[in-house]
Amino acid sequence: MAQVPQTFFDALAVRTWCGLALEALGRAREEIDAINVYPVADGDTGTNLYLTVESAAAAVDAVFIGHEAGSAGSVPSLAEAVRAMAHGALIGARGNSGTILAQLLRGMAQVLASDGDTAHTGAGGLRLALRHAADSARQAVAHPVEGTILTVASAAADAATGAGGDCGTVARAACEGARAALAATPRQLAVLERAGVVDAGGRGLVTVLAALVETLTGERQAGTVTYARGPVDSPEECASLPESGPAFEVIYLLEAEDAAVTRLRERLDTLGDSLVVVGGDGLWNVHVHVDDAGAAVEAGVEAGRPHRIRITHFGVGDVHTTGGERPPRERAQRAVVAVVPGPGLAGLYTEAGATTVLARPGEPPASGELVEAVRRAHAREVVLLPNDAELRHTAAAAAEQARAEGIRVALIPTRSAVQGIAALAVHEPDRRFDEDVVSMTSAAGATRYAEVAVAERQSWTMAGICQAGDVLGLIDGDVAVIGAEVTATAETVLDRMLAAGGELVTLVLGDEAPDGIAGHLEARVRESYLAVDTVVYRGGRQGALLLIGVE
């Protein structure tokens, strides 16, 4: 059915645009994924753009629903709609291109939501919005590169600036300018020319602009990919790409002041590449590729309050990390998705090949975040490790949703990150799925777990009444020891656990654990428990002072 055109840019046009862009990206995302060779050939640009727009569309829908519930026939203003669109894109941005698209939408919103300027609903406002969007997106990227989505956005803004007529005419000119720039990207970026493709992020932006044209004119635009030398029929046709770079993609939302974000940009720029920081008004989306994922997260902690942290390992054999041939675009056979309590463990798990979801103290992930992580793992079979007894139902809901999408998911009810470490240690992706799950479940179940933390308030426990500030030793989830000093309490907990036997002790230190506690406990094990080994990890800001596992 033909789209009824919107004669000017109002809140309904924003809602329609988001919906049409989401549908168009849904149709094109596999095609866009397949031509993704820059900055990392990881085949997810189309999916990342889709998820970014999905979040923007949901935010706009929520504003409309809120108005409908509050007053019959009420609709939001243009300012409310574009601000919701920009905020939704910001909090839902995925990947390098998705983060840049979020800034493009934010740049448009800053113009279209200007107080008291009703002219912004017309062609003049749309021209200004596209120009400001392109300029602000370029400023958000630490080291802009031509032949990318930034180039396509600038060309769209240039074409719109020179266009007369109504909103539809301006949008059509912007889309045509973007198409022409997209076709030229292989001549600007050697990696695209070698692979015989156009820029994937730019291709996605053309799709979004084509949806804008359809919104304002009712005309559906052609959505084919323009290639430098014909379509790429198979992954092998993407030539070897010699570029190399960091091993991890780190993305998080950050609540911070402008001055702190300026310092953060400088810090992250020394750690890696593909740095994009977008947002403002106290909320930012940070994207960077680094070798030290923990350092990137810690830099965010120093700047403000990071949350919704996502760390993705590009994988052994990825062209970005090895310079070898591009891996097939097919799904992996099996993956592990794990919830982890601190950035240090996130790095450990990702180095072992797992896709991680970081759970900050007091902020357990929702089932939707776990589903997104399962999708991000891009595998036919997924082993899910919640690593927290209280997340079992959340993880079960996520597993059910993922299964409905055709992914085979096994939920192992790990109750602590140390149980997850034990499960991951015996994971063998080449083994039959059921056998692998049984082995991992057995390893997790054979690992007793404990933690040492400080009581926040007076309360009744299995070991008696504790006061605020007391040191608590919890074994298998129950308070077993109440002490006054961290190291002594940890030693008591460890002795009780080893009284039942064990071959390996795992210690995971939080940032606030006292200096020397690991050495003291290692010495205790070495002197008192023959043939028991000890391994120590640093978990970062993980809530508990110390996690202990005994296998």
C-alpha positions as a printed Julia matrix, in Angstrom:
551×3 Matrix{Float64}:
  0.0     0.0    0.0
  1.35    3.44  -0.94
  2.4     5.67   1.91
  0.22    8.76   2.41
  2.65   11.69   2.14
  3.2    14.14   5.02
  3.13   17.69   3.7
  5.33   19.04   6.49
  7.59   17.67   9.18
  5.54   17.16  12.34
  5.35   14.55  15.1
  3.33   12.15  12.94
  5.96   12.42  10.22
  8.63   11.51  12.77
  6.68    8.44  13.87
  6.03    7.37  10.29
  9.67    7.91   9.33
 10.93    5.76  12.21
  8.5     2.99  11.32
  9.36    3.01   7.62
 13.1     3.19   8.34
 12.81    0.19  10.67
 10.93   -1.82   8.04
 13.44   -0.89   5.34
 16.44   -1.78   7.5
 14.74   -5.04   8.39
 14.57   -5.9    4.7
 18.13   -4.74   3.99
 20.07   -5.65   7.13
 21.41   -9.01   5.92
 22.54   -7.38   2.69
 24.2    -4.57   4.64
 25.8    -7.04   7.06
 27.28   -8.89   4.08
 29.19   -5.83   2.78
 30.5    -4.74   6.2
 34.3    -4.57   5.83
 35.13   -1.27   7.59
 36.16   -0.4   10.27
 35.82   -4.08  11.26
 34.72   -6.86   8.95
 32.42   -8.41  11.55
 29.24   -8.48   9.48
 26.89   -6.65  11.85
 26.44   -3.08  10.54
 22.95   -3.74   9.19
 21.87   -5.41  12.4
 23.35   -2.61  14.53
 21.56    0.07  12.52
 18.31   -1.88  12.76
 18.59   -2.18  16.56
 19.41    1.53  16.85
 16.36    2.58  14.84
 14.23    0.0   16.66
 15.04    1.76  19.94
 14.31    5.19  18.4
 10.97    4.02  17.01
  9.95    2.48  20.34
 10.7     5.75  22.14
  8.57    7.75  19.69
  5.72    5.24  19.97
  5.87    5.55  23.76
  5.41    9.33  23.55
  2.36    8.92  21.31
  0.88    6.26  23.58
  1.44    8.5   26.58
 -0.47   11.36  24.93
 -3.29    9.08  23.83
 -3.68    7.78  27.38
 -3.61   11.24  28.89
 -5.99   13.11  26.65
 -8.33   11.88  23.91
 -7.08   12.9   20.5
 -3.91   14.5   21.9
 -0.7    14.16  19.89
  2.83   15.13  20.89
  4.57   18.17  19.52
  7.34   17.94  16.95
  9.84   18.78  19.7
  8.62   15.93  21.91
  8.72   13.46  19.05
 12.22   14.29  17.79
 13.64   14.42  21.29
 12.19   10.98  21.97
 13.62    9.72  18.68
 17.07   11.06  19.52
 17.0     9.73  23.09
 15.8     6.31  21.99
 18.56    6.09  19.39
 21.16    7.21  21.93
 20.33    4.6   24.55
 19.87    1.86  21.95
 22.82    2.63  19.67
 24.8    -0.41  18.57
 28.18   -0.52  16.9
 30.17    2.19  15.16
 27.56    3.07  12.53
 24.64    2.85  14.94
 26.36    5.25  17.32
 26.99    7.72  14.48
 23.37    7.39  13.32
 22.25    8.21  16.87
 24.25   11.44  16.7
 22.8    12.26  13.28
 19.29   11.94  14.72
 20.3    13.96  17.77
 21.69   16.69  15.52
 18.41   16.85  13.61
 16.46   16.95  16.86
 18.48   19.89  18.15
 17.28   21.96  15.19
 13.75   20.65  14.86
 13.04   21.0   18.59
 14.24   24.61  18.8
 11.8    26.55  20.95
  9.52   29.0   19.23
 10.64   28.32  15.65
  7.58   26.98  13.82
  9.42   27.32  10.49
 11.35   24.21  11.42
  8.35   22.09  10.43
  8.94   23.11   6.8
 11.61   22.66   4.15
 13.9    25.28   5.65
 13.96   23.53   8.99
 14.65   20.17   7.37
 17.58   21.63   5.44
 19.04   23.09   8.62
 18.45   19.86  10.5
 20.28   17.72   7.94
 23.21   20.15   7.9
 23.53   20.24  11.67
 23.18   16.46  11.85
 26.09   15.88   9.47
 28.32   18.43  11.2
 27.63   17.18  14.73
 28.19   13.54  13.73
 31.56   14.41  12.24
 32.54   16.22  15.44
 31.59   13.17  17.51
 34.13   10.93  15.74
 37.67   11.22  17.06
 39.32   10.69  13.66
 36.84   11.11  10.79
 37.53    9.01   7.69
 36.22    9.8    4.22
 34.35    7.11   2.32
 32.19    6.29   5.34
 28.74    7.14   6.7
 30.13   10.58   7.59
 30.86   11.31   3.93
 27.4    10.15   2.9
 25.77   12.31   5.59
 27.72   15.39   4.5
 26.75   14.83   0.87
 23.1    14.5    1.87
 23.29   17.79   3.77
 25.04   19.53   0.86
 22.39   18.36  -1.6
 19.56   19.38   0.73
 21.05   22.85   1.22
 20.84   23.55  -2.5
 17.31   22.19  -2.93
 14.24   24.38  -3.16
 10.62   23.38  -2.81
  8.82   21.57  -0.02
  9.98   18.99   2.52
  9.57   16.15   0.06
 11.79   17.87  -2.48
 14.47   18.51   0.14
 14.35   14.92   1.36
 14.57   13.57  -2.2
 17.58   15.77  -2.94
 19.28   14.62   0.26
 18.69   10.97  -0.6
 19.97   11.38  -4.15
 23.07   13.2   -2.89
 23.65   10.42  -0.4
 23.31    7.75  -3.1
 25.87    9.47  -5.29
 28.29    9.78  -2.38
 27.72    6.13  -1.45
 28.6     4.99  -4.96
 31.87    6.93  -4.7
 32.97    5.49  -1.33
 35.13    2.7   -2.85
 37.25    5.38  -4.55
 37.81    7.08  -1.19
 38.55    4.05   1.0
 40.94    1.41  -0.3
 39.51   -1.38   1.86
 36.14   -0.94   0.14
 37.67   -0.92  -3.33
 39.58   -4.15  -2.64
 36.45   -5.85  -1.36
 34.33   -4.52  -4.24
 31.66   -2.99  -1.99
 30.35    0.36  -0.86
 30.45    1.47   2.77
 27.94   -0.5    4.84
 27.18    2.36   7.23
 26.62    4.73   4.33
 24.36    2.15   2.7
 22.32    2.03   5.88
 22.03    5.83   5.99
 20.75    5.85   2.4
 18.08    3.37   3.52
 17.05    5.68   6.37
 16.93    8.72   4.06
 14.9     6.76   1.5
 12.38    6.1    4.27
 12.26    9.86   4.9
 11.47   10.45   1.22
  8.68    7.87   1.4
  7.32    9.55   4.51
  7.19   12.99   2.89
  6.22   12.04  -0.7
  4.55    8.64  -0.5
  7.1     7.28  -2.98
  9.09    4.17  -2.08
 12.71    4.53  -3.13
 14.84    1.82  -4.73
 17.01    0.19  -2.08
 19.64   -1.75  -4.03
 23.29   -1.68  -3.03
 25.66   -0.05  -5.46
 28.93   -1.95  -5.73
 32.24   -0.85  -7.08
 32.48   -3.86  -9.38
 29.28   -5.83  -9.05
 27.66   -7.66  -6.13
 29.69   -9.82  -3.79
 28.17  -13.28  -4.12
 30.19  -15.0   -1.4
 32.31  -14.0    1.61
 35.42  -15.3   -0.13
 35.1   -12.54  -2.73
 35.96  -10.0   -0.05
 39.7    -9.72  -0.58
 42.24  -10.08   2.19
 42.24   -6.94   4.25
 45.66   -6.12   5.7
 44.43   -3.65   8.31
 44.78   -4.79  11.9
 43.53   -3.33  15.12
 42.24   -3.89  18.65
 40.52   -7.07  19.73
 37.47   -5.73  21.62
 34.53   -3.44  20.93
 33.4    -1.63  24.08
 30.12    0.3   24.22
 28.41    1.85  27.21
 26.03    4.59  28.23
 27.65    7.17  30.48
 26.18    9.7   32.87
 28.82   12.42  33.11
 29.5    16.13  32.85
 30.88   17.69  29.66
 34.33   18.37  31.13
 34.7    14.76  32.25
 33.68   13.53  28.8
 36.34   15.71  27.2
 38.97   14.05  29.37
 37.45   10.65  28.63
 37.78   11.22  24.87
 41.47   11.99  25.3
 41.99    8.91  27.45
 40.15    6.51  25.15
 41.9     7.94  22.1
 45.19    6.67  23.54
 43.74    3.22  24.22
 42.32    2.29  20.83
 40.56    3.41  17.66
 37.09    3.84  16.1
 36.29    6.2   18.97
 32.82    7.77  18.81
 31.29    9.65  21.76
 27.79   10.99  21.16
 25.12   12.6   23.29
 24.97   15.51  25.7
 22.95   16.96  28.57
 24.57   14.53  30.97
 23.98   11.3   28.99
 26.46    9.9   26.45
 26.97    6.81  24.35
 30.61    5.74  24.19
 31.98    3.42  21.48
 35.63    2.38  21.07
 37.76   -0.52  19.83
 40.53   -1.47  22.27
 42.82   -4.29  23.32
 42.22   -3.63  27.03
 38.45   -3.71  27.52
 38.76   -3.3   31.28
 40.78   -0.09  30.89
 38.12    1.36  28.59
 35.41    0.64  31.15
 37.51    1.94  34.02
 38.05    5.18  32.1
 34.27    5.52  32.0
 34.06    4.88  35.73
 36.54    7.69  36.31
 34.48   10.03  34.12
 31.07    9.27  35.57
 28.6     6.4   35.84
 28.75    3.88  32.98
 25.95    1.35  32.52
 24.55   -0.96  29.83
 28.14   -1.98  29.18
 28.66   -4.3   26.21
 32.03   -5.87  25.44
 32.42   -7.87  22.23
 35.47   -9.87  21.25
 36.11   -9.67  17.51
 37.31  -13.26  17.6
 40.36  -15.26  16.69
 40.87  -15.06  12.96
 38.91  -11.82  12.53
 40.46   -9.69   9.84
 40.59   -6.76  12.23
 42.87   -8.61  14.63
 44.91  -10.8   12.3
 44.86   -9.28   8.85
 43.86  -12.68   7.45
 41.0   -13.49   5.16
 37.53  -12.43   6.13
 35.66  -15.22   7.95
 32.38  -16.56   6.57
 29.25  -14.57   7.3
 27.43  -17.64   8.55
 26.44  -18.01  12.18
 28.89  -19.72  14.5
 27.77  -23.16  15.59
 27.99  -22.44  19.32
 28.63  -19.56  21.69
 28.56  -18.8   25.41
 26.75  -15.76  26.82
 27.55  -14.84  30.42
 26.51  -12.2   32.95
 29.55  -10.92  34.83
 29.74   -8.64  37.88
 32.81   -6.56  36.99
 34.86   -5.3   34.03
 37.86   -7.41  35.01
 35.87  -10.61  34.7
 34.26   -9.3   31.53
 37.71   -9.16  29.98
 38.5   -12.67  31.24
 35.27  -14.12  29.85
 35.6   -12.36  26.49
 39.19  -13.58  26.11
 37.78  -17.08  26.58
 35.38  -16.4   23.7
 32.2   -15.58  25.64
 29.81  -12.73  24.92
 29.32  -10.8   28.15
 26.65   -8.7   29.83
 28.02   -6.57  32.65
 25.83   -6.4   35.78
 26.63   -3.44  37.98
 25.82   -3.68  41.71
 22.12   -3.0   42.18
 21.5    -2.96  38.41
 20.74   -6.51  37.24
 20.28   -6.82  33.48
 16.77   -7.19  32.08
 15.76  -10.14  29.95
 15.87   -7.92  26.86
 19.56   -7.24  27.43
 20.23  -10.96  27.67
 18.28  -11.62  24.48
 20.27   -8.92  22.7
 23.49  -10.54  23.9
 22.33  -13.91  22.59
 21.62  -12.31  19.21
 24.97  -10.55  19.29
 26.71  -13.9   19.84
 25.42  -14.81  16.35
 25.38  -18.56  16.88
 22.98  -21.42  16.23
 23.52  -22.8   19.74
 24.05  -20.71  22.87
 24.95  -21.66  26.42
 23.64  -19.01  28.83
 25.37  -18.45  32.19
 23.42  -16.04  34.47
 26.04  -16.32  37.27
 23.52  -15.06  39.85
 20.74  -17.0   41.58
 18.43  -13.97  41.38
 18.8   -13.83  37.59
 17.55  -17.36  37.0
 13.99  -16.35  36.04
 15.22  -13.4   33.97
 17.61  -15.68  32.11
 14.88  -18.28  31.6
 12.63  -15.66  30.0
 15.48  -14.54  27.74
 16.19  -18.14  26.75
 12.55  -18.7   25.81
 12.47  -15.58  23.65
 15.7   -16.57  21.9
 14.34  -20.07  21.26
 11.29  -18.49  19.64
 13.71  -16.82  17.23
 15.15  -20.18  16.21
 18.24  -20.2   18.45
 18.95  -23.33  20.48
 19.63  -22.11  24.03
 20.7   -24.08  27.1
 20.47  -22.31  30.44
 22.99  -23.48  33.04
 21.82  -22.16  36.44
 25.17  -20.79  37.63
 24.77  -18.8   40.82
 28.18  -17.11  40.9
 30.77  -15.9   38.43
 33.22  -18.49  39.8
 30.8   -21.25  38.8
 30.7   -19.67  35.36
 34.49  -19.74  35.19
 34.45  -23.44  36.02
 31.83  -24.1   33.34
 33.71  -22.1   30.74
 36.93  -23.98  31.54
 35.45  -27.28  30.3
 33.51  -25.8   27.37
 34.35  -27.55  24.11
 32.46  -26.09  21.11
 33.4   -29.04  18.89
 31.63  -31.49  21.18
 27.94  -32.37  20.72
 25.76  -29.63  22.22
 24.07  -31.85  24.82
 27.39  -33.34  25.93
 28.96  -29.89  26.21
 26.04  -28.6   28.3
 26.19  -31.63  30.62
 29.94  -31.19  31.12
 29.63  -27.46  31.81
 26.69  -28.02  34.17
 28.64  -30.67  36.09
 31.67  -28.39  36.44
 29.53  -25.51  37.68
 27.63  -27.74  40.11
 30.88  -29.13  41.53
 32.1   -25.63  42.36
 31.16  -24.3   45.79
 31.04  -20.54  45.88
 31.38  -17.8   48.46
 31.78  -14.07  48.69
 33.05  -11.57  51.22
 31.17   -8.27  51.46
 30.47   -5.46  53.92
 27.01   -5.21  55.52
 25.15   -2.02  54.59
 22.65   -2.17  57.46
 21.68   -4.12  60.55
 19.9    -7.37  59.7
 19.19  -10.92  60.8
 21.32  -13.62  59.14
 21.88  -17.36  59.39
 24.97  -16.56  61.48
 23.23  -14.1   63.81
 22.6   -10.34  63.83
 25.01   -8.22  61.83
 25.56   -4.48  62.1
 26.26   -1.99  59.34
 29.97   -2.17  58.55
 30.42   -5.8   59.62
 32.27   -8.08  57.23
 30.07  -10.91  55.97
 31.24  -14.24  54.6
 28.52  -15.85  52.48
 28.84  -19.51  51.46
 26.49  -20.79  48.76
 24.38  -17.65  49.17
 23.9   -17.75  52.96
 25.77  -15.71  55.58
 28.08  -18.16  57.36
 30.58  -15.82  59.03
 30.28  -12.35  60.58
 33.63  -10.71  61.22
 35.32   -7.4   61.86
 38.23   -7.65  59.43
 38.18   -8.63  55.75
 41.25  -10.86  55.5
 40.48  -12.8   58.68
 36.86  -13.32  57.61
 37.96  -14.48  54.15
 40.39  -16.97  55.72
 37.62  -18.39  57.91
 35.33  -18.76  54.92
 38.06  -20.46  52.91
 38.87  -22.9   55.72
 35.2   -23.89  56.02
 34.95  -24.49  52.29
 38.15  -26.54  52.08
 37.13  -28.64  55.08
 34.9   -30.52  52.63
 37.81  -31.02  50.24
 38.84  -29.41  46.98
 41.49  -29.33  44.3
 41.37  -25.74  43.03
 40.64  -22.4   44.71
 39.59  -19.46  42.56
 39.87  -15.95  44.04
 38.3   -12.95  42.28
 39.37   -9.65  43.84
 37.19   -6.56  43.8
 38.73   -3.1   43.55
 38.17   -2.44  47.27
 39.71   -5.68  48.5
 42.61   -4.98  50.91
 46.15   -5.09  49.61
 47.85   -8.39  50.25
 44.68  -10.44  50.79
 45.35  -12.62  47.74
 48.91  -13.4   48.87
 47.73  -14.17  52.39
 45.05  -16.58  51.2
 47.38  -18.24  48.69
 49.9   -18.82  51.45
 47.17  -20.24  53.69
 46.17  -22.76  51.01
 49.77  -23.66  50.22
 50.69  -24.26  53.86
 47.53  -25.99  55.1
 46.03  -27.82  52.12
 48.4   -30.03  50.16
 47.77  -30.55  46.43
 45.29  -27.63  46.25
 46.08  -25.02  43.61
 45.05  -21.36  43.69
 44.27  -19.01  40.79
 43.66  -15.27  41.24
 41.71  -12.87  38.99
 40.89   -9.18  39.33
 37.22   -8.47  38.87
 37.26   -4.67  39.1
 34.17   -2.96  40.5
 32.1    -6.06  41.16
 30.16   -5.27  44.34
 31.71   -7.96  46.55
 35.19   -7.47  47.99
 36.09  -11.04  47.14
 34.57  -14.01  45.31
 35.8   -17.5   46.19
 35.29  -20.72  44.29
 36.38  -24.2   45.36
 36.34  -27.11  42.94
